[in-house]
């Protein structure tokens, strides 16, 4: 059998993007070999997680029930298979083992699976996989040779799949952390069109009017002046990748800032070339909400909470007093009570305590 007949390799390498995984590959392999059933099983070493994929007609209901109730999973010693070697059914079937014989007689033979060829491969990070073809007389040495030829390609495909899944997990965890910290990013092309972004930014679009996804996916600030400023910045970054980043405050209540910077590392994977990245950092709660939370968290009075939140934003006591309409002396008296209730030994420590408390992820 020629390895490249019927698009087998193409299906193998594209299979990681399908749902179910490797659906076309297993079906093409089944048709190529004349197998009744093809399976691809993989799982990390020393872990219970397992992925079982197959192609072929579903077993009759009574046989499926028998499999689930009596065997749960076939009993053959796949863990003992040498990596890269093809095994025939006779090599896995222990004739003296009643469980093996019963499984073969009650489940395999009634479905026309009198023989099988199976190979075990391990990709570089240690994830094991087993590829098997089961059927009748067609399952012989030629099928074994095909599995041997497929083994290096299966390792590559599995390695790519494992790397992709790990990156998906890292991305999901990072996105979750960004969301909890009210932080996110999005990339823009030279026309201010959004190329990519974290999930948190999409949520921000839904709850605020400060920034929106406009026509043609263009990032559109609510302020016309800011819109012009952002457009000019992005054009500058498109022409000069070494231009200085720019920080812009969008709102004081709730607080939200953005940092617009040029992208110095370009991706060949992007459909549209990003030239700028916009980092967003802000608060989903208003100042009044944050003060209520400080009351609950530290037992502050509302007047003390308002001062504590103002100080936590880096404002001096004198400026905070002016903003709140109280005297500096009153603010100093409040601050002593705030320090006592929060355990802070000064203004700098109060900022740290407030900004690293559970309010940061509220």
XYZ file of C-alpha atoms in Angstrom:
362
model
C 0.000 0.000 0.000
C 1.332 3.432 -0.946
C 1.327 5.789 2.014
C 0.128 8.872 0.130
C -2.839 7.252 -1.614
C -6.242 8.742 -0.800
C -5.009 11.806 1.085
C -4.196 9.802 4.203
C -1.342 12.038 5.375
C -3.287 15.220 4.708
C -6.172 13.884 6.784
C -3.766 12.899 9.574
C -2.246 16.369 9.868
C -5.576 18.173 9.505
C -7.307 15.878 11.970
C -6.268 17.870 15.040
C -8.545 20.709 13.877
C -11.625 18.492 13.386
C -14.435 17.556 15.700
C -14.444 14.697 16.411
C -10.654 14.649 16.254
C -9.072 12.792 13.310
C -12.485 11.776 11.985
C -11.523 11.828 8.284
C -8.168 10.173 8.885
C -9.670 7.195 10.694
C -12.380 6.796 8.062
C -9.856 6.992 5.196
C -7.627 4.487 6.983
C -10.578 2.159 7.444
C -11.443 2.302 3.731
C -7.792 1.919 2.674
C -7.217 -1.176 4.778
C -10.623 -2.840 4.455
C -10.956 -2.729 8.231
C -14.293 -2.960 9.988
C -13.038 -0.683 12.708
C -10.119 1.745 13.142
C -9.191 3.318 16.451
C -6.820 5.964 17.744
C -6.348 6.068 21.504
C -3.980 8.426 23.291
C -3.319 9.461 26.843
C -0.523 11.112 28.854
C 1.851 8.750 30.637
C 0.842 8.054 34.270
C -2.473 9.879 33.894
C -6.006 8.522 33.855
C -7.212 10.878 31.111
C -7.843 9.040 27.852
C -9.121 9.998 24.414
C -10.714 7.191 22.384
C -11.488 7.852 18.710
C -12.854 5.402 16.175
C -14.337 4.953 12.715
C -16.653 2.185 11.622
C -20.246 1.081 12.080
C -21.541 1.302 15.638
C -21.829 -2.098 17.305
C -25.299 -3.578 17.792
C -26.984 -2.405 20.957
C -26.669 -5.747 22.728
C -22.935 -5.942 21.987
C -22.378 -2.367 23.114
C -24.211 -3.107 26.363
C -22.089 -6.222 26.834
C -18.906 -4.215 26.291
C -19.889 -1.543 28.817
C -21.239 -3.893 31.463
C -18.688 -6.671 31.260
C -15.453 -5.226 29.960
C -15.602 -1.393 30.231
C -12.518 -1.342 27.961
C -10.874 -4.095 25.987
C -8.439 -6.112 28.121
C -5.462 -6.393 25.745
C -2.055 -5.345 27.203
C -1.448 -2.224 25.125
C 0.874 -0.752 27.757
C 3.276 -3.636 27.180
C 3.603 -2.970 23.437
C 7.017 -1.817 22.284
C 7.033 1.658 20.787
C 7.042 1.719 16.982
C 6.374 -2.002 16.524
C 3.236 -3.391 14.857
C 1.430 -6.171 16.725
C -1.026 -8.682 15.329
C -4.049 -9.754 17.330
C -2.448 -13.138 18.072
C 0.425 -11.365 19.843
C -1.926 -9.441 22.110
C -4.421 -12.212 22.680
C -3.299 -14.491 25.478
C -4.886 -17.860 24.742
C -4.704 -18.917 28.375
C -6.546 -15.850 29.608
C -10.330 -16.484 29.826
C -11.043 -12.734 29.736
C -9.111 -12.303 26.476
C -10.805 -15.291 24.884
C -14.231 -14.157 26.013
C -13.673 -10.639 24.678
C -12.535 -11.973 21.300
C -15.359 -14.484 21.005
C -18.250 -12.371 22.313
C -17.392 -8.929 20.946
C -14.850 -9.038 18.135
C -15.878 -12.080 16.099
C -19.617 -11.166 15.933
C -18.594 -7.845 14.320
C -16.332 -9.483 11.735
C -13.093 -8.636 13.532
C -11.084 -11.824 13.443
C -7.715 -10.075 13.186
C -6.131 -6.770 14.080
C -2.945 -4.767 13.565
C -1.973 -2.195 16.196
C 1.006 0.081 16.724
C 2.113 2.072 19.768
C 3.888 5.433 19.316
C 5.152 8.002 21.818
C 5.592 11.655 20.947
C 8.598 13.552 22.429
C 6.817 15.008 25.473
C 5.778 11.514 26.573
C 2.191 11.190 25.353
C 1.403 7.651 24.197
C -0.914 6.743 21.331
C -2.207 3.478 19.888
C -3.446 3.187 16.312
C -5.260 -0.003 15.314
C -7.132 -1.557 12.385
C -9.446 -4.488 13.122
C -11.330 -6.621 10.613
C -11.243 -9.872 8.698
C -8.859 -11.386 6.147
C -7.862 -7.996 4.726
C -6.039 -7.195 7.984
C -2.624 -8.698 7.316
C 1.059 -7.819 6.735
C 0.224 -5.026 4.241
C -1.795 -3.232 6.907
C 1.085 -3.680 9.327
C 3.474 -2.112 6.796
C 1.110 0.829 6.344
C 0.936 1.424 10.111
C 4.741 1.293 10.295
C 4.982 3.936 7.555
C 2.377 6.077 9.310
C 4.110 5.950 12.719
C 6.563 8.891 12.254
C 3.786 11.052 10.815
C 1.512 10.125 13.707
C 4.211 11.201 16.169
C 4.492 14.589 14.436
C 0.723 15.081 14.331
C 0.369 14.086 17.967
C 3.229 16.369 18.990
C 1.580 19.297 17.207
C -1.770 18.463 18.826
C -0.254 18.286 22.323
C 1.559 21.605 21.803
C -1.653 23.206 20.536
C -3.672 21.940 23.500
C -1.078 23.207 25.964
C -1.103 26.621 24.342
C -4.911 26.646 24.482
C -4.758 25.862 28.199
C -2.143 28.549 28.848
C -4.213 31.039 26.855
C -7.379 30.151 28.767
C -5.662 30.490 32.156
C -4.025 33.760 31.141
C -7.305 35.121 29.843
C -9.046 34.156 33.081
C -6.333 35.902 35.125
C -6.574 38.995 32.914
C -10.326 39.025 33.404
C -10.041 38.830 37.191
C -7.543 41.679 37.194
C -9.651 43.700 34.742
C -6.782 43.678 32.287
C -6.768 42.814 28.623
C -5.239 43.584 25.244
C -6.189 43.869 21.622
C -4.130 44.313 18.455
C -4.910 46.750 15.652
C -3.945 46.959 12.007
C -2.964 50.225 10.322
C -6.654 51.183 9.942
C -7.432 50.650 13.633
C -9.274 47.411 12.844
C -9.196 44.772 15.569
C -7.027 41.802 14.594
C -7.092 39.819 17.850
C -7.956 40.337 21.502
C -8.436 38.655 24.848
C -11.901 37.484 25.856
C -11.999 40.100 28.620
C -12.019 42.915 26.048
C -15.152 41.524 24.409
C -16.816 41.581 27.832
C -15.672 45.171 28.292
C -17.347 46.152 25.000
C -20.611 44.754 26.361
C -20.610 46.707 29.617
C -19.135 50.101 28.677
C -19.483 52.733 25.977
C -15.931 54.053 26.415
C -14.654 51.747 23.685
C -16.656 49.867 21.085
C -16.153 47.559 18.137
C -17.343 49.785 15.295
C -17.983 49.215 11.608
C -15.548 46.928 9.839
C -14.256 45.793 13.270
C -12.668 49.189 13.881
C -11.844 50.093 17.490
C -13.964 53.175 18.147
C -13.568 55.305 21.314
C -16.655 57.210 22.457
C -14.734 60.476 22.469
C -14.180 61.899 18.938
C -10.988 63.560 20.143
C -9.643 60.292 21.484
C -10.672 58.587 18.256
C -8.532 61.025 16.262
C -5.650 60.646 18.713
C -5.774 56.849 18.525
C -5.945 56.883 14.728
C -2.892 59.140 14.538
C -0.972 56.946 16.998
C -1.670 53.763 15.053
C -0.622 55.403 11.783
C 2.611 56.504 13.434
C 3.291 52.990 14.736
C 2.617 51.545 11.278
C 5.338 53.822 9.888
C 7.737 53.589 12.842
C 7.849 50.436 14.933
C 10.229 52.102 17.412
C 7.901 55.010 18.274
C 7.175 55.640 21.962
C 4.085 54.020 23.513
C 1.358 56.345 24.769
C -0.745 56.025 27.939
C -4.243 57.523 27.867
C -6.849 57.797 30.624
C -10.346 56.973 29.397
C -12.294 57.425 32.610
C -11.816 58.305 36.280
C -15.023 56.719 37.528
C -14.911 53.854 36.931
C -11.191 54.126 36.377
C -9.864 52.910 33.010
C -6.554 53.483 31.241
C -5.089 52.248 27.983
C -1.502 51.962 26.788
C -1.036 52.018 23.022
C 2.278 50.595 21.805
C 3.815 49.504 18.503
C 4.133 45.787 17.802
C 7.746 44.893 17.249
C 7.177 41.173 16.780
C 4.986 40.483 13.786
C 3.039 37.224 13.387
C 2.906 35.326 10.114
C -0.308 33.660 11.317
C -2.434 36.788 11.498
C -4.900 37.296 8.668
C -4.341 41.064 8.846
C -0.998 42.486 9.941
C -1.182 44.073 13.413
C 0.881 47.218 13.900
C -0.222 48.281 17.393
C -1.273 46.669 20.644
C -3.649 48.329 23.080
C -3.365 47.253 26.712
C -6.470 47.991 28.771
C -6.543 48.219 32.533
C -9.445 49.421 34.555
C -12.129 48.759 37.092
C -15.560 47.350 36.435
C -16.868 48.946 39.652
C -17.606 52.598 40.332
C -15.925 54.481 43.176
C -19.141 54.220 45.199
C -19.148 50.430 44.752
C -15.493 50.189 45.802
C -16.157 52.258 48.918
C -19.013 49.935 49.881
C -16.668 46.971 49.443
C -14.043 48.596 51.685
C -16.724 49.101 54.337
C -17.559 45.398 54.187
C -13.936 44.213 54.033
C -12.295 46.354 56.738
C -15.217 47.674 58.782
C -14.592 51.264 57.712
C -17.178 53.984 57.994
C -18.408 55.261 54.589
C -16.499 58.544 55.054
C -13.317 56.590 55.903
C -13.823 54.269 52.946
C -14.071 57.185 50.533
C -10.765 58.566 51.813
C -9.099 55.138 51.783
C -10.092 54.573 48.155
C -8.856 58.028 47.159
C -5.487 57.388 48.839
C -5.275 53.966 47.153
C -5.417 55.761 43.785
C -2.150 57.521 44.651
C -3.705 60.830 45.649
C -2.128 62.785 48.515
C -4.133 63.270 51.679
C -4.354 67.007 50.985
C -5.685 66.460 47.458
C -8.055 63.720 48.655
C -9.410 66.072 51.330
C -10.038 68.760 48.733
C -11.755 66.273 46.398
C -13.980 64.989 49.216
C -14.815 68.474 50.599
C -13.265 67.918 54.026
C -10.428 69.639 55.841
C -6.902 68.238 55.838
C -7.091 67.837 59.612
C -10.300 65.775 59.295
C -8.646 63.675 56.584
C -5.650 63.025 58.842
C -7.950 61.919 61.686
C -9.768 59.588 59.253
C -6.468 58.216 58.022
C -5.397 57.228 61.558
C -8.609 55.229 61.961
C -8.136 53.696 58.479
C -4.592 52.587 59.341
C -5.767 51.030 62.600
C -8.622 49.105 60.970
C -6.635 47.884 57.939
C -3.362 47.237 59.788
C -1.484 49.627 57.509
C 1.532 51.462 58.938
C 1.388 54.320 56.483
C 0.027 55.587 53.185
C 2.261 53.374 51.015
C 1.230 50.231 52.895
C -2.434 51.235 52.731
C -2.159 51.427 48.935
C -0.617 47.949 48.882
C -3.228 46.455 51.227
C -6.177 47.865 49.290
C -4.880 47.056 45.823
C -3.742 43.509 46.723
C -6.856 42.607 48.711
C -9.696 40.556 47.278
C -10.984 43.822 45.777
C -8.417 43.284 43.015
C -10.361 40.272 41.747
C -13.864 41.363 42.729
